[in-house]
């Protein structure tokens, strides 16, 4: 799915479902961090007007997803827990070498964001197809579509601000790297765990 | 208005209108910072479910205001500039002494947020009544209402998480302090300038 090079083992969904409070808390904060990333891109690159326009709409959408997840948490009698570091995000973020080239840094950030959305989308699909809680299964089926749109949005901007050919090569290399990283994951009740 | 102890001299609106690109950029980032503050409260105090619910809705609303301001910027042929430090916010934030009491820190943050919303509301009123650009005047008249609602929302939460009597005293002291601070402002093309 979405050109990711290592699919998630569906058994991960069963690990996740065993601790709904944990996976929902982690998911809520994924949405919050996605909103914060969109805001950070606005603050760092305000001169790219079309990026700013799309990122402000995206930040709103991510916060509305946060609200939906929070409602699912409360409805089940849980309380959202504390946010924790996302090890997967920490690992994939290190792929691109630091650079003094401001525009290249933007392309790197857009590709990393595209990747995280793509993997989240895949994880939501696995959840939607494998968990027993039917209400949550249909919730994840819907969210999956949004994440796929976000993934293409970030990739579109990366190709717009970088050289198409270079960006496609970076993206392919990033996907290869991510597939390696993912071998260490798939066993925890976290969206990227 | 709103119990603020030093009203803004309406001549500030004329200073502001002379540099619309500047005031609109500053305003856009005020909305972004308000969204980021709401998100930060969620991340820091996730266990207060009703706060989390309201703050996620608020973050969305502030980002939708950001989008509106951004549209006004683009429509006038401007490009949003870089964000800069808000001296007023830096000054008023220093009012409360640091404390190890987690819940009291929350009350302090809520009161500071209420104050900033109250002053923003007052500034929007001054703009709406004094600028010549009729489209912006009516935009500010509408936003004024939202900011007044946010101010009461933050104050409500402060009274909920603190002792009502103590909170009212802190609020009154904060307003007195802010009136002193404001004597140094009112002459720049910034929302809190």
PDB file of C-alpha atoms in Angstrom, chain A residues 5 8 32 34 46 61 67 71-72 78 81 95 103 106 110 127 132 147 155-156 170 173 183:
ATOM      1  CA  UNK A   5       8.266  -1.390   1.242  1.00  0.00           C
ATOM      2  CA  UNK A   8       2.734  -4.328   8.811  1.00  0.00           C
ATOM      3  CA  UNK A  32      -1.753  16.624  17.832  1.00  0.00           C
ATOM      4  CA  UNK A  34       0.668  16.354  13.019  1.00  0.00           C
ATOM      5  CA  UNK A  46       5.573  31.848   5.874  1.00  0.00           C
ATOM      6  CA  UNK A  61      -8.205  18.905  10.273  1.00  0.00           C
ATOM      7  CA  UNK A  67     -11.098  15.644  19.074  1.00  0.00           C
ATOM      8  CA  UNK A  71     -14.252  11.426  22.261  1.00  0.00           C
ATOM      9  CA  UNK A  72     -13.626   7.705  21.664  1.00  0.00           C
ATOM     10  CA  UNK A  78     -10.691   6.162  29.707  1.00  0.00           C
ATOM     11  CA  UNK A  81      -2.611   9.636  29.171  1.00  0.00           C
ATOM     12  CA  UNK A  95      17.494   9.878   7.524  1.00  0.00           C
ATOM     13  CA  UNK A 103      14.692  25.050   0.684  1.00  0.00           C
ATOM     14  CA  UNK A 106      11.843  22.131   3.601  1.00  0.00           C
ATOM     15  CA  UNK A 110       7.869  17.461   3.617  1.00  0.00           C
ATOM     16  CA  UNK A 127      -6.525  -1.665  12.397  1.00  0.00           C
ATOM     17  CA  UNK A 132     -13.079  -6.486  16.746  1.00  0.00           C
ATOM     18  CA  UNK A 147      -4.123  10.233   5.872  1.00  0.00           C
ATOM     19  CA  UNK A 155       4.609  14.707  -1.605  1.00  0.00           C
ATOM     20  CA  UNK A 156       3.089  17.254  -4.002  1.00  0.00           C
ATOM     21  CA  UNK A 170      15.079  10.906  -2.189  1.00  0.00           C
ATOM     22  CA  UNK A 173      15.674   6.023  -0.733  1.00  0.00           C
ATOM     23  CA  UNK A 183      11.824  -4.400  11.085  1.00  0.00           C
TER      24      UNK A 183
END
